[in-house]
């Protein structure tokens, strides 16, 4: 056996299965693991709708966690958006929001681009623009959009193949909440 090689123990396999990363079956559908796990929670919806909502929720969670903290206001806004735009009841929306935040936190570095690419595949240009607005709504939920959140949204806009004019049009609607413009203000 090569140096450093250790056979996989059954406990390790169970952990990888729990994370949805078992060697057999992982990635067979071509969907990012995060989308598949979230879509599984939406089993009562048509598959395409479940995949759309899963990717949508993941993107919301990604922005909520961009500054390494998810406030209750951000979580509540995610739940509201999943209910309003996704047609989920509050209990299901809370579950999906929580899972999306967990997925974005645990697997963000490896899943972010894959989920965005999947969203481009399944969403119309108009839906992608609407998601951009929702990303700003989540990040503004606690009163101010941090530079980290704003930068993450800019990154996502590029991954979603939205042009600069689309990005700036949405960003301008939230300019009063951007931390960049809050620094010199007094209360």
Backbone as CSV, one residue per row, in Angstrom:
resi,resn,N_x,N_y,N_z,CA_x,CA_y,CA_z,C_x,C_y,C_z
1,UNK,0.841,-1.195,0.000,0.000,0.000,0.000,0.875,1.243,0.000
2,UNK,0.487,2.303,-0.743,1.251,3.542,-0.740,1.240,4.191,0.636
3,UNK,2.299,4.960,0.926,2.353,5.694,2.195,1.161,6.621,2.305
4,UNK,0.611,6.739,3.509,-0.513,7.635,3.738,-1.856,7.069,3.327
5,UNK,-1.867,5.882,2.732,-3.124,5.292,2.300,-3.752,4.558,3.475
6,UNK,-5.004,4.766,3.686,-5.729,4.039,4.719,-7.060,3.624,4.124
7,UNK,-7.459,2.391,4.336,-8.758,1.986,3.806,-9.878,2.789,4.453
8,UNK,-10.936,3.018,3.705,-12.077,3.760,4.219,-12.812,2.900,5.236
9,UNK,-13.030,3.465,6.400,-13.768,2.754,7.442,-15.253,3.027,7.269
10,UNK,-16.077,2.141,7.760,-17.525,2.266,7.552,-18.081,3.566,8.105
11,UNK,-17.568,4.076,9.211,-18.035,5.342,9.770,-17.788,6.500,8.824
12,UNK,-16.624,6.475,8.140,-16.314,7.539,7.195,-17.263,7.506,6.006
13,UNK,-17.591,6.304,5.532,-18.533,6.179,4.424,-19.889,6.744,4.834
14,UNK,-20.324,6.443,6.056,-21.610,6.952,6.535,-21.613,8.474,6.574
15,UNK,-20.500,9.073,6.992,-20.427,10.529,7.042,-20.529,11.108,5.639
16,UNK,-19.802,10.522,4.681,-19.863,11.030,3.320,-21.247,10.839,2.718
17,UNK,-21.916,9.731,3.046,-23.279,9.544,2.559,-24.200,10.597,3.155
18,UNK,-24.032,10.871,4.452,-24.852,11.877,5.117,-24.652,13.234,4.452
19,UNK,-23.423,13.526,4.050,-23.137,14.788,3.375,-23.558,14.779,1.912
20,UNK,-23.995,13.620,1.416,-24.409,13.527,0.023,-23.237,13.406,-0.925
21,UNK,-22.088,12.968,-0.434,-20.884,12.930,-1.242,-20.332,11.519,-1.404
22,UNK,-21.158,10.512,-1.263,-20.678,9.147,-1.444,-20.184,8.974,-2.873
23,UNK,-19.175,8.147,-3.047,-18.566,7.961,-4.371,-19.581,7.433,-5.370
24,UNK,-20.454,6.557,-4.945,-21.465,6.044,-5.863,-22.665,6.963,-5.832
25,UNK,-23.053,7.424,-6.987,-24.245,8.255,-7.079,-23.973,9.740,-7.048
26,UNK,-22.824,10.186,-6.537,-22.565,11.620,-6.452,-22.355,12.181,-7.848
27,UNK,-23.136,13.150,-8.172,-22.974,13.831,-9.444,-23.519,13.080,-10.651
28,UNK,-24.158,11.942,-10.453,-24.660,11.181,-11.599,-25.713,11.939,-12.383
29,UNK,-26.481,12.784,-11.724,-27.538,13.512,-12.414,-27.013,14.725,-13.156
30,UNK,-25.770,15.101,-12.894,-25.217,16.301,-13.493,-25.554,17.549,-12.704
31,UNK,-26.371,17.446,-11.682,-26.716,18.574,-10.829,-25.689,18.708,-9.720
32,UNK,-25.389,19.933,-9.297,-24.537,20.090,-8.127,-25.174,19.405,-6.919
33,UNK,-24.342,18.864,-6.052,-24.842,18.148,-4.879,-25.804,19.002,-4.057
34,UNK,-25.479,20.275,-3.891,-26.335,21.146,-3.086,-27.733,21.257,-3.668
35,UNK,-27.824,21.358,-4.973,-29.132,21.451,-5.622,-29.897,20.146,-5.439
36,UNK,-29.215,19.012,-5.593,-29.902,17.724,-5.436,-30.432,17.550,-4.012
37,UNK,-29.629,17.909,-3.006,-30.069,17.752,-1.616,-31.260,18.656,-1.310
38,UNK,-31.188,19.902,-1.745,-32.306,20.814,-1.500,-33.544,20.395,-2.278
39,UNK,-33.368,19.976,-3.516,-34.508,19.552,-4.337,-35.205,18.343,-3.722
40,UNK,-34.446,17.489,-3.055,-35.041,16.318,-2.408,-36.048,16.732,-1.332
41,UNK,-35.830,17.883,-0.706,-36.763,18.372,0.306,-38.057,18.897,-0.319
42,UNK,-38.043,19.096,-1.603,-39.200,19.645,-2.310,-39.853,18.573,-3.170
43,UNK,-39.863,17.352,-2.671,-40.295,16.189,-3.458,-41.726,16.260,-3.971
44,UNK,-42.565,17.076,-3.358,-43.954,17.149,-3.816,-44.134,18.087,-5.017
45,UNK,-43.067,18.751,-5.433,-43.121,19.637,-6.596,-42.621,18.906,-7.837
46,UNK,-43.009,19.371,-9.007,-42.422,18.806,-10.229,-40.893,18.972,-10.177
47,UNK,-40.165,18.029,-10.744,-38.705,18.003,-10.636,-38.053,19.305,-11.090
48,UNK,-38.497,19.851,-12.210,-37.875,21.087,-12.713,-38.109,22.256,-11.755
49,UNK,-39.296,22.326,-11.173,-39.600,23.389,-10.219,-38.793,23.217,-8.937
50,UNK,-38.649,21.988,-8.482,-37.847,21.712,-7.282,-36.392,22.095,-7.511
51,UNK,-35.842,21.782,-8.682,-34.459,22.145,-8.983,-34.293,23.664,-9.032
52,UNK,-35.255,24.344,-9.643,-35.211,25.806,-9.712,-35.208,26.402,-8.308
53,UNK,-36.154,25.970,-7.469,-36.240,26.513,-6.108,-35.003,26.165,-5.286
54,UNK,-34.451,24.990,-5.486,-33.252,24.589,-4.750,-32.076,25.492,-5.114
55,UNK,-31.874,25.735,-6.396,-30.779,26.609,-6.830,-31.025,28.043,-6.358
56,UNK,-32.269,28.491,-6.452,-32.665,29.828,-5.996,-32.361,29.986,-4.507
57,UNK,-32.771,29.016,-3.708,-32.537,29.065,-2.263,-31.041,29.062,-1.957
58,UNK,-30.285,28.244,-2.676,-28.842,28.189,-2.454,-28.213,29.559,-2.715
59,UNK,-28.601,30.212,-3.807,-28.047,31.530,-4.126,-28.393,32.543,-3.037
60,UNK,-29.608,32.483,-2.512,-29.986,33.372,-1.412,-29.117,33.095,-0.184
61,UNK,-28.925,31.814,0.126,-28.087,31.439,1.265,-26.643,31.860,1.081
62,UNK,-26.176,31.773,-0.140,-24.798,32.179,-0.461,-24.575,33.655,-0.124
63,UNK,-25.522,34.495,-0.498,-25.390,35.924,-0.212,-25.579,36.200,1.275
64,UNK,-26.518,35.533,1.896,-26.741,35.739,3.328,-25.469,35.434,4.122
65,UNK,-24.716,34.457,3.671,-23.500,34.042,4.385,-22.235,34.738,3.873
66,UNK,-22.343,35.625,2.915,-21.167,36.254,2.301,-20.281,36.960,3.319
67,UNK,-20.886,37.547,4.345,-20.104,38.245,5.371,-19.824,37.341,6.577
68,UNK,-20.002,36.033,6.374,-19.726,34.992,7.383,-20.669,35.047,8.577
69,UNK,-21.789,35.707,8.412,-22.818,35.748,9.456,-24.180,35.845,8.775
70,UNK,-25.115,35.039,9.235,-26.483,35.098,8.716,-27.367,35.599,9.849
71,UNK,-27.921,36.786,9.671,-28.789,37.363,10.695,-30.179,36.735,10.620
72,UNK,-30.918,36.885,11.679,-32.307,36.406,11.681,-33.122,37.157,10.631
73,UNK,-32.828,38.439,10.452,-33.548,39.226,9.443,-33.289,38.671,8.041
74,UNK,-32.051,38.279,7.762,-31.734,37.693,6.455,-32.445,36.358,6.279
75,UNK,-32.425,35.538,7.322,-33.100,34.243,7.275,-34.606,34.447,7.068
76,UNK,-35.190,35.393,7.779,-36.623,35.664,7.640,-36.965,36.155,6.231
77,UNK,-36.083,36.967,5.652,-36.320,37.455,4.289,-36.240,36.297,3.298
78,UNK,-35.309,35.383,3.517,-35.231,34.196,2.657,-36.528,33.404,2.734
79,UNK,-37.024,33.213,3.946,-38.272,32.467,4.141,-39.413,33.179,3.423
80,UNK,-39.486,34.496,3.566,-40.543,35.267,2.899,-40.464,35.106,1.385
81,UNK,-39.264,35.239,0.837,-39.090,35.123,-0.614,-39.400,33.715,-1.108
82,UNK,-38.990,32.703,-0.370,-39.295,31.321,-0.768,-40.802,31.068,-0.710
83,UNK,-41.470,31.725,0.227,-42.923,31.603,0.300,-43.611,32.357,-0.818
84,UNK,-43.243,33.632,-0.983,-43.884,34.488,-1.990,-43.581,34.032,-3.414
85,UNK,-42.336,33.807,-3.709,-41.937,33.497,-5.085,-41.895,32.012,-5.374
86,UNK,-41.769,31.211,-4.320,-41.677,29.771,-4.525,-42.944,29.020,-4.181
87,UNK,-43.899,29.719,-3.566,-45.154,29.078,-3.226,-45.048,28.064,-2.088
88,UNK,-44.004,28.177,-1.261,-43.836,27.234,-0.159,-44.558,27.748,1.078
89,UNK,-45.100,26.819,1.865,-45.669,27.245,3.137,-44.515,27.616,4.066
90,UNK,-44.823,28.302,5.167,-43.764,28.829,6.032,-42.865,27.731,6.588
91,UNK,-43.432,26.627,6.992,-42.619,25.538,7.555,-41.626,25.003,6.527
92,UNK,-42.091,24.742,5.321,-41.219,24.227,4.262,-40.192,25.289,3.857
93,UNK,-40.630,26.553,3.789,-39.708,27.632,3.433,-38.602,27.769,4.476
94,UNK,-38.938,27.633,5.758,-37.921,27.685,6.827,-36.935,26.528,6.701
95,UNK,-37.449,25.353,6.416,-36.588,24.186,6.257,-35.640,24.388,5.073
96,UNK,-36.165,24.803,3.944,-35.342,24.997,2.746,-34.338,26.125,2.965
97,UNK,-34.760,27.219,3.592,-33.830,28.321,3.870,-32.693,27.849,4.770
98,UNK,-33.034,27.116,5.808,-31.999,26.600,6.711,-31.028,25.672,6.005
99,UNK,-31.564,24.781,5.184,-30.696,23.871,4.430,-29.832,24.633,3.434
100,UNK,-30.400,25.627,2.777,-29.644,26.403,1.791,-28.483,27.129,2.455
101,UNK,-28.733,27.712,3.614,-27.659,28.389,4.339,-26.587,27.380,4.738
102,UNK,-27.018,26.229,5.228,-26.063,25.183,5.612,-25.241,24.721,4.418
103,UNK,-25.894,24.494,3.287,-25.185,24.043,2.083,-24.186,25.104,1.619
104,UNK,-24.605,26.361,1.588,-23.718,27.435,1.148,-22.542,27.594,2.107
105,UNK,-22.795,27.390,3.387,-21.731,27.503,4.390,-20.741,26.353,4.278
106,UNK,-21.248,25.132,4.171,-20.385,23.953,4.162,-19.659,23.743,2.838
107,UNK,-20.342,23.969,1.725,-19.792,23.587,0.428,-19.620,24.755,-0.529
108,UNK,-19.720,25.979,-0.030,-19.683,27.148,-0.886,-18.520,27.199,-1.856
109,UNK,-17.341,26.959,-1.372,-16.168,27.092,-2.240,-16.231,26.144,-3.436
110,UNK,-16.805,24.986,-3.265,-16.851,24.024,-4.366,-18.162,24.047,-5.136
111,UNK,-19.233,24.525,-4.553,-20.547,24.448,-5.185,-21.022,25.752,-5.806
112,UNK,-20.484,26.884,-5.382,-21.031,28.178,-5.802,-21.165,28.309,-7.315
113,UNK,-20.083,28.113,-8.026,-20.130,28.270,-9.478,-21.025,27.218,-10.118
114,UNK,-20.981,25.990,-9.605,-21.793,24.910,-10.176,-23.284,25.209,-10.045
115,UNK,-23.684,25.723,-8.893,-25.100,26.051,-8.692,-25.505,27.211,-9.597
116,UNK,-24.650,28.224,-9.687,-24.970,29.357,-10.568,-25.081,28.893,-12.016
117,UNK,-24.186,28.028,-12.438,-24.231,27.512,-13.813,-25.529,26.728,-14.041
118,UNK,-25.944,25.948,-13.061,-27.198,25.205,-13.171,-28.375,26.170,-13.246
119,UNK,-28.336,27.242,-12.454,-29.421,28.214,-12.476,-29.519,28.884,-13.844
120,UNK,-28.388,29.183,-14.457,-28.391,29.757,-15.810,-29.069,28.790,-16.777
121,UNK,-28.812,27.507,-16.597,-29.375,26.492,-17.488,-30.892,26.404,-17.371
122,UNK,-31.429,26.559,-16.157,-32.858,26.299,-15.938,-33.716,27.560,-15.834
123,UNK,-33.097,28.741,-15.729,-33.869,29.973,-15.535,-33.800,30.861,-16.779
124,UNK,-34.852,31.603,-16.977,-34.862,32.588,-18.065,-34.033,33.804,-17.639
125,UNK,-33.727,34.651,-18.587,-33.002,35.889,-18.275,-33.808,36.723,-17.289
126,UNK,-35.096,36.798,-17.495,-35.955,37.574,-16.587,-35.926,36.987,-15.173
127,UNK,-35.966,35.684,-15.039,-35.888,35.058,-13.717,-34.534,35.342,-13.064
128,UNK,-33.466,35.341,-13.839,-32.140,35.633,-13.292,-32.067,37.071,-12.797
129,UNK,-32.705,38.001,-13.511,-32.753,39.393,-13.062,-33.561,39.510,-11.768
130,UNK,-34.655,38.772,-11.685,-35.468,38.781,-10.464,-34.678,38.235,-9.274
131,UNK,-33.890,37.203,-9.506,-33.072,36.637,-8.432,-32.052,37.667,-7.952
132,UNK,-31.494,38.422,-8.867,-30.544,39.469,-8.495,-31.199,40.443,-7.513
133,UNK,-32.430,40.831,-7.795,-33.161,41.710,-6.889,-33.375,41.034,-5.530
134,UNK,-33.690,39.750,-5.543,-33.895,39.007,-4.292,-32.604,38.911,-3.483
135,UNK,-31.476,38.775,-4.163,-30.192,38.717,-3.463,-29.949,40.016,-2.701
136,UNK,-30.260,41.131,-3.332,-30.124,42.417,-2.637,-31.136,42.538,-1.498
137,UNK,-32.338,42.045,-1.695,-33.351,42.106,-0.634,-32.886,41.334,0.596
138,UNK,-32.295,40.166,0.397,-31.788,39.378,1.530,-30.659,40.117,2.225
139,UNK,-29.715,40.633,1.461,-28.569,41.292,2.081,-28.956,42.610,2.762
140,UNK,-30.032,43.234,2.320,-30.481,44.489,2.921,-31.408,44.276,4.110
141,UNK,-31.787,43.046,4.368,-32.808,42.755,5.378,-32.443,43.248,6.770
142,UNK,-31.176,43.270,7.116,-30.783,43.716,8.455,-30.368,45.181,8.480
143,UNK,-30.702,45.908,7.419,-30.516,47.351,7.412,-29.401,47.866,6.530
144,UNK,-28.330,47.098,6.355,-27.211,47.577,5.572,-26.596,46.432,4.772
145,UNK,-26.230,46.719,3.545,-25.578,45.737,2.677,-24.080,45.919,2.829
146,UNK,-23.426,44.901,3.361,-21.978,44.990,3.574,-21.244,44.943,2.240
147,UNK,-19.997,45.378,2.261,-19.169,45.324,1.055,-19.005,43.877,0.595
148,UNK,-18.893,42.947,1.546,-18.755,41.530,1.199,-19.996,41.022,0.477
149,UNK,-21.164,41.402,0.972,-22.412,40.986,0.327,-22.541,41.601,-1.066
150,UNK,-22.239,42.881,-1.171,-22.318,43.568,-2.463,-21.365,42.918,-3.465
151,UNK,-20.159,42.614,-3.036,-19.183,41.964,-3.917,-19.641,40.570,-4.325
152,UNK,-20.243,39.843,-3.391,-20.744,38.497,-3.705,-21.873,38.574,-4.730
153,UNK,-22.745,39.546,-4.583,-23.835,39.710,-5.551,-23.269,40.072,-6.921
154,UNK,-22.276,40.920,-6.954,-21.629,41.264,-8.233,-21.051,40.004,-8.872
155,UNK,-20.405,39.158,-8.060,-19.837,37.895,-8.555,-20.946,36.991,-9.109
156,UNK,-22.029,36.864,-8.373,-23.144,36.022,-8.807,-23.751,36.562,-10.098
157,UNK,-23.892,37.874,-10.201,-24.452,38.476,-11.425,-23.622,38.062,-12.636
158,UNK,-22.314,38.052,-12.489,-21.449,37.604,-13.577,-21.642,36.130,-13.881
159,UNK,-21.732,35.317,-12.830,-21.947,33.875,-13.011,-23.294,33.590,-13.655
160,UNK,-24.267,34.462,-13.397,-25.599,34.292,-13.980,-25.690,34.896,-15.377
161,UNK,-24.569,35.371,-15.862,-24.464,35.943,-17.210,-25.363,37.159,-17.404
162,UNK,-25.457,37.957,-16.362,-26.180,39.218,-16.461,-25.165,40.314,-16.751
163,UNK,-25.537,41.259,-17.590,-24.568,42.295,-17.940,-24.510,43.373,-16.866
164,UNK,-23.535,44.248,-16.998,-23.297,45.303,-16.003,-24.495,46.225,-15.845
165,UNK,-25.195,46.503,-16.930,-26.362,47.384,-16.842,-27.475,46.756,-16.003
166,UNK,-27.679,45.456,-16.168,-28.681,44.758,-15.348,-28.286,44.818,-13.878
167,UNK,-27.022,44.536,-13.608,-26.519,44.567,-12.233,-26.687,45.963,-11.635
168,UNK,-26.240,46.989,-12.349,-26.298,48.352,-11.820,-27.729,48.839,-11.627
169,UNK,-28.639,48.438,-12.498,-30.044,48.841,-12.356,-30.624,48.329,-11.045
170,UNK,-30.334,47.091,-10.717,-30.835,46.529,-9.456,-30.096,47.155,-8.275
171,UNK,-28.792,47.243,-8.377,-27.973,47.788,-7.281,-28.420,49.210,-6.929
172,UNK,-28.769,50.003,-7.915,-29.196,51.385,-7.667,-30.469,51.446,-6.812
173,UNK,-31.317,50.462,-6.934,-32.541,50.441,-6.115,-32.227,50.244,-4.638
174,UNK,-31.057,49.725,-4.338,-30.656,49.450,-2.954,-29.513,50.350,-2.487
175,UNK,-29.201,51.398,-3.225,-28.029,52.227,-2.932,-28.073,52.847,-1.533
176,UNK,-29.270,53.154,-1.024,-29.356,53.748,0.310,-28.992,52.757,1.419
177,UNK,-28.925,51.470,1.086,-28.569,50.440,2.063,-27.115,49.969,1.936
178,UNK,-26.415,50.408,0.895,-25.027,49.985,0.681,-24.118,50.611,1.732
179,UNK,-23.322,49.806,2.400,-22.424,50.314,3.435,-21.459,51.337,2.863
180,UNK,-21.115,51.202,1.616,-20.227,52.136,0.937,-20.733,53.574,1.058
181,UNK,-22.046,53.758,0.992,-22.627,55.093,1.064,-23.068,55.478,2.469
182,UNK,-22.903,54.583,3.427,-23.315,54.854,4.805,-22.193,55.434,5.648
183,UNK,-20.959,55.275,5.238,-19.809,55.623,6.078,-19.791,57.065,6.568
184,UNK,-20.129,58.036,5.748,-20.055,59.434,6.145,-21.310,59.970,6.813
185,UNK,-22.356,59.173,6.869,-23.635,59.650,7.415,-23.632,59.642,8.943
186,UNK,-24.313,60.586,9.513,-24.544,60.571,10.964,-26.005,60.277,11.187
187,UNK,-26.283,59.738,12.342,-27.685,59.375,12.626,-28.416,60.460,13.348
